[in-house]
Short mmCIF file of C-alpha atoms in Angstrom, two decimals:
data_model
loop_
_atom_site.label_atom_id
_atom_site.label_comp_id
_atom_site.label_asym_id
_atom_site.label_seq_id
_atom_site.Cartn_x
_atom_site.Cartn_y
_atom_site.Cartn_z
CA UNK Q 14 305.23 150.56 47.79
CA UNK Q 15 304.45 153.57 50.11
CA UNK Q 16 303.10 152.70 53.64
CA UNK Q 17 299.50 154.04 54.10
CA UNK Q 18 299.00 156.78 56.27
CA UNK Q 19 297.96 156.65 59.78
CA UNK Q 20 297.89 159.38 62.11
CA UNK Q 21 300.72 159.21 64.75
CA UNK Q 22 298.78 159.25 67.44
CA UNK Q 23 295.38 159.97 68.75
CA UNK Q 24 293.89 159.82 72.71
CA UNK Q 25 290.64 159.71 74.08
CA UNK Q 26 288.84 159.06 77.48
CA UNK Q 27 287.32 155.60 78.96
CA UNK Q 28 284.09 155.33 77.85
CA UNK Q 29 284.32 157.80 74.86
CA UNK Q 30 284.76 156.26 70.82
CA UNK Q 31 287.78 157.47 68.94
CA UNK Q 32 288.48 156.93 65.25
CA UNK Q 33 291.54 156.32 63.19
CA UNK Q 34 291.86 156.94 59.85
CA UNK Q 35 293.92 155.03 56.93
CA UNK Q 36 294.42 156.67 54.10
CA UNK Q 37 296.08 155.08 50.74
CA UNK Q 38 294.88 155.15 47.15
CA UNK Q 39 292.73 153.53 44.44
CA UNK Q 40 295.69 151.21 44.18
CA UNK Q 41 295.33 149.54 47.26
CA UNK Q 42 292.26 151.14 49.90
CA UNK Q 43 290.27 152.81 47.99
CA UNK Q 44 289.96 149.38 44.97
CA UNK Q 45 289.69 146.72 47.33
CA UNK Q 46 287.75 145.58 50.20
CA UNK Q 47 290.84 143.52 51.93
CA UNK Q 48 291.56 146.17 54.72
CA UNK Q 49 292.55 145.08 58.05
CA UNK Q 50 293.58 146.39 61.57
CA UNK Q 51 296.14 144.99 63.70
CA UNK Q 52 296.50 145.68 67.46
CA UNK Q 53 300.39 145.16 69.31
CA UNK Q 54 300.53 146.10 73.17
CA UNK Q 55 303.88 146.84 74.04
CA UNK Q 56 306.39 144.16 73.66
CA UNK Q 57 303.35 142.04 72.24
CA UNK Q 58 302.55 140.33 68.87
CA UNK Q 59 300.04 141.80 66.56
CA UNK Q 60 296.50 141.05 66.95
CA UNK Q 61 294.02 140.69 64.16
CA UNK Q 62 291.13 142.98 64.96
CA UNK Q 63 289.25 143.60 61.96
CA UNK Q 64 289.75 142.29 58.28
CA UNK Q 65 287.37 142.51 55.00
CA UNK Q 66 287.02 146.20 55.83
CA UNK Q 67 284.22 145.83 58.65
CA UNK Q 68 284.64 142.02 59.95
CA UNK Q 69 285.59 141.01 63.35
CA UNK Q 70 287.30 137.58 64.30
CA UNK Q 71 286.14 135.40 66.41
CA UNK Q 72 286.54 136.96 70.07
CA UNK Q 73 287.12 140.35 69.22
CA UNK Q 74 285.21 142.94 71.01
CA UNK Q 75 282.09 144.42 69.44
CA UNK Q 76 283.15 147.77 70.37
CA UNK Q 77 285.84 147.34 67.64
CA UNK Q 78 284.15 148.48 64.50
CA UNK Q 79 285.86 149.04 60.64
CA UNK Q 80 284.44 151.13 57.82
CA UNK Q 81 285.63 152.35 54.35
CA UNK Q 82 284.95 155.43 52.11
CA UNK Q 83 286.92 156.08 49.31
CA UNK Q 84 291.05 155.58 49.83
CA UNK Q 85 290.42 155.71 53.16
CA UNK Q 86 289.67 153.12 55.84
CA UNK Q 87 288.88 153.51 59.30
CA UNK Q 88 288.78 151.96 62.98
CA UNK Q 89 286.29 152.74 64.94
CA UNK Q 90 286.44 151.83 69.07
CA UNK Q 91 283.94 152.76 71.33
CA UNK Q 92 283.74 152.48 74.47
CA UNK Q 93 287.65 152.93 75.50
CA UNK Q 94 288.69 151.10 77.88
CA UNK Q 95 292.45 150.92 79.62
CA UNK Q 96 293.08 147.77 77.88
CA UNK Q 97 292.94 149.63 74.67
CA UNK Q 98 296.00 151.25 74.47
CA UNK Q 99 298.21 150.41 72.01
CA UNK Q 100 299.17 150.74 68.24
CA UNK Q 101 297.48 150.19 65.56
CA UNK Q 102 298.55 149.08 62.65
CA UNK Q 103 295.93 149.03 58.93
CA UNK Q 104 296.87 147.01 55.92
CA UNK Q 105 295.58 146.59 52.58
CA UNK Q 106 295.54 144.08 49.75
CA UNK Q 107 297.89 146.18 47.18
CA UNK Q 108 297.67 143.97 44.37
CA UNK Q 109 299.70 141.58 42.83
CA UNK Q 110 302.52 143.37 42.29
CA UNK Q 111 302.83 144.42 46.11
CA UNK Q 112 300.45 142.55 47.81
CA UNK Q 113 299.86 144.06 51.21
CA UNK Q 114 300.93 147.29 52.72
CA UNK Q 115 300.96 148.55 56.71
CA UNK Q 116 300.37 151.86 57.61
CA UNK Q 117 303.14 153.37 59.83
CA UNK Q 118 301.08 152.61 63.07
CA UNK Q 119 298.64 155.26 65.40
CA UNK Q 120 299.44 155.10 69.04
CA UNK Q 121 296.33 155.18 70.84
CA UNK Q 122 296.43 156.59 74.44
CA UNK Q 123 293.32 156.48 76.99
CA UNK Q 124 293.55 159.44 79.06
CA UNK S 2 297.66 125.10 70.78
CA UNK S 3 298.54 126.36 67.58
CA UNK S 4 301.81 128.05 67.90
CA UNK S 5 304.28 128.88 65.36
CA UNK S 6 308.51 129.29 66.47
CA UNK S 7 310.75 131.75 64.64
CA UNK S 8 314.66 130.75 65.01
CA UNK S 9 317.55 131.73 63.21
CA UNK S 10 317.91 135.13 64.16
CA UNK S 11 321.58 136.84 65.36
CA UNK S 12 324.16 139.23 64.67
CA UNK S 13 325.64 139.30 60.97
CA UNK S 14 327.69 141.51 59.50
CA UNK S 15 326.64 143.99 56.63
CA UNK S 16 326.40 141.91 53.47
CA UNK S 17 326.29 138.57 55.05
CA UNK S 18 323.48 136.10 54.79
CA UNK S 19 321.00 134.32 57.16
CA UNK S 20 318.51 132.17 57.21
CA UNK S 21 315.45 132.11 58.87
CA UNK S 22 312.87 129.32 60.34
CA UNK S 23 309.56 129.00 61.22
CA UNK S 24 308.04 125.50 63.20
CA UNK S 25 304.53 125.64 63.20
CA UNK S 26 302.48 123.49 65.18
CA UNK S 27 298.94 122.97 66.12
CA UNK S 28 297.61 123.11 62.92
CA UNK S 29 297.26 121.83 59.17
CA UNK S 30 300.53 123.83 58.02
CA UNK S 31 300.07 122.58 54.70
CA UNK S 32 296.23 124.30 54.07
CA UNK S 33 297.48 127.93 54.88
CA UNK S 34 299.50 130.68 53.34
CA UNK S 35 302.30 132.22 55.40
CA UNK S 36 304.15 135.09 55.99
CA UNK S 37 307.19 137.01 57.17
CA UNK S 38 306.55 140.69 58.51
CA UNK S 39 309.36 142.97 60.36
CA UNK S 40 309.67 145.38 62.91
CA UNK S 41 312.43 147.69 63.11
CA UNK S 42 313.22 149.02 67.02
CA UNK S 43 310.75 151.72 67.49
CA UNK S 44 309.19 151.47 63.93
CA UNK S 45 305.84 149.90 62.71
CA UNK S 46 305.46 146.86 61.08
CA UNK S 47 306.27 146.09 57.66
CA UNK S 48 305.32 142.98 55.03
CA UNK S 49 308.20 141.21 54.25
CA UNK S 50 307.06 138.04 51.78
CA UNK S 51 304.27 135.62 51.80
CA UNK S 52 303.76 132.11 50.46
CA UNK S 53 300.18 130.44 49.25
CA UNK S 54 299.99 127.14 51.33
CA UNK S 55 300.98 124.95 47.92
CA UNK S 56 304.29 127.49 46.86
CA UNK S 57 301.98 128.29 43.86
CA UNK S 58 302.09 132.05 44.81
CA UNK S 59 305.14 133.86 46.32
CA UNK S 60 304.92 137.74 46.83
CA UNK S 61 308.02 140.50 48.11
CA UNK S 62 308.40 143.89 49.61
CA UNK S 63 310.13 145.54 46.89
CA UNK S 64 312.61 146.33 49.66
CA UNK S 65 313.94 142.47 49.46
CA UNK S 66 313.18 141.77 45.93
CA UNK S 67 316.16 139.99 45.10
CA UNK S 68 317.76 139.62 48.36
CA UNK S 69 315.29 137.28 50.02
CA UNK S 70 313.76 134.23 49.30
CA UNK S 71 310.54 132.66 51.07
CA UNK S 72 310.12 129.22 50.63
CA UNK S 73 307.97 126.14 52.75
CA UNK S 74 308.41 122.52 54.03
CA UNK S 75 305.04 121.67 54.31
CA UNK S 76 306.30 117.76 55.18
CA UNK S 77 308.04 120.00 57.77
CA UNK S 78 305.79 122.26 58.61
CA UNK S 79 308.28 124.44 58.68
CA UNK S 80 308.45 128.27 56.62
CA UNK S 81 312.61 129.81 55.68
CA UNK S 82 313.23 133.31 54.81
CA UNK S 83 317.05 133.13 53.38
CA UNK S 84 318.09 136.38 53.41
CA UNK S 85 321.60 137.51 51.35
CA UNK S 86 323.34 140.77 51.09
CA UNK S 87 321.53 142.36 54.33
CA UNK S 88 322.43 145.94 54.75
CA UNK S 89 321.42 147.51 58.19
CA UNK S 90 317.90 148.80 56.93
CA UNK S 91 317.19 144.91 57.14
CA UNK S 92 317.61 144.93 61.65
CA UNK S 93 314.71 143.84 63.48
CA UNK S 94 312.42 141.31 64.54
CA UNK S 95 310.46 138.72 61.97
CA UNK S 96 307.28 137.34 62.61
CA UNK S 97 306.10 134.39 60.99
CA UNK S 98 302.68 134.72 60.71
CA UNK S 99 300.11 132.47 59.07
CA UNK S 100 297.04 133.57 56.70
CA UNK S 101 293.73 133.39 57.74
CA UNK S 102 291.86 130.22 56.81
CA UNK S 103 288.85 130.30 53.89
CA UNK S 104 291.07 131.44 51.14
CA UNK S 105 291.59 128.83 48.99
CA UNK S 106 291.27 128.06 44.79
CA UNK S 107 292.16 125.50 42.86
CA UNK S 108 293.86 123.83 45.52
CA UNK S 109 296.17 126.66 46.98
CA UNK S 110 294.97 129.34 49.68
CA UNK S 111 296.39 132.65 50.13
CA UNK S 112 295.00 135.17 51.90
CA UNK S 113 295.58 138.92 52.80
CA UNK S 114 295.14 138.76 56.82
CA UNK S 115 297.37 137.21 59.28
CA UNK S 116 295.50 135.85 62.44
CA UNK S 117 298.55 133.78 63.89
CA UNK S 118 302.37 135.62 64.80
CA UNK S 119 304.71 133.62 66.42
CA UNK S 120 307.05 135.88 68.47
CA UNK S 121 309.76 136.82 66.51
CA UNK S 122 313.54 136.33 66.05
CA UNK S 123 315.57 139.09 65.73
CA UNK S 124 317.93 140.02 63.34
CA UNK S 125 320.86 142.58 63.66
CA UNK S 126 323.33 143.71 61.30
CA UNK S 127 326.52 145.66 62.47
CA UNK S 128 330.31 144.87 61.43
#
């Protein structure tokens, strides 16, 4: 049960999009279309921001956009705005025998 | 509100046991799976266990295979990770968190996303 990958970190200006990538294998990303995104603020709970690859929940913003190609996922957010910064965490359906795996978390700074 | 209340956490010393609990509120407990995920100091999150919403389906971290067990009170509404022979890669804080609603067959749901954390309890392990 490896962690996916994430990139540590990653910046970008308000008002620009940045992307984070996800990268596992066809055991987990890349053969099933249960990938999700978490957001935590500092000393903060996780946040559900995108699951089913590409879905939002209910209130989250529209600038929060996921895709998939391959064994790699990716999060999408355009628009950056202050309130953005923070980890992110992706997860994937592993199957049964491991069920869901996080990726070790991309700190995303707005400049 | 729906709110779910992690207790149980402390100080225990390497290869002691504890036992974890989770109150939720707010909500049919009894119609969704849960969860336990950690988070070391510093470190990113990691999946612990989870439970289907009837205990038809119970999944582990290979990392507590063995050494934890997840089990539910739905007349409770209450969710227990007992954890034995913790070894200091086991510190930090568990979230409860519940599965998303909509994925349910045959009478038991379990799903892959977690929309609900309650705020953790925190677990250290030092002699």
């Amino acid at each position: 049960q490896s962690a996916l990958t994430q990139p540590a970190s990653v910046s970008g200006s308000p008002g620009q999009s940045i992307t984070i990538s996800c990268t596992g294998t066809s055991s987990d990303v890349g053969g099933y279309n249960y990938v999700s995104w978490y957001q935590q603020h500092p000393d903060k709970v996780p946040k559900l921001m995108i699951y089913d690859v590409s879905k939002r929940p209910s209130g989250v913003s529209n600038r929060f956009s996921g895709s998939k190609s391959g064994n790699t996922a990716s999060l999408t957010i355009s628009g950056l705005q202050a309130e953005d910064e923070a980890h992110y965490y992706c997860c994937s359906y592993a199957g049964s025998s491991s069920f869901v795996l996080f990726g070790g978390g991309t700190k995303l700074t707005v400049l | 509100e729906v709110q779910l209340v992690e207790s149980g956490g402390g100080l225990v010393k390497p290869g002691g046991s504890l036992r974890l609990s989770c109150a939720a509120s707010g909500f049919t407990f009894s119609s969704y799976s849960m969860n336990w995920v950690r988070q070391a100091p510093g470190k990113g999150l990691k999946w612990v266990s989870s439970i289907s919403s009837s205990n038809s389906y119970i999944y582990y971290a290979d990392s507590v295979k063995g050494r934890f067990t997840i089990s539910r009170d739905n007349a409770k509404n209450s969710l227990y990770l007992q954890m034995n022979s913790l070894g200091a890669e086991d510190a930090a804080v568990y979230y409860c968190a519940r599965g998303t609603p909509g994925y349910c067959s045959g009478g038991s749901c379990l799903s892959y996303y977690m929309d609900v954390w309650g705020k953790g309890t925190t677990v250290t392990v030092s002699s």
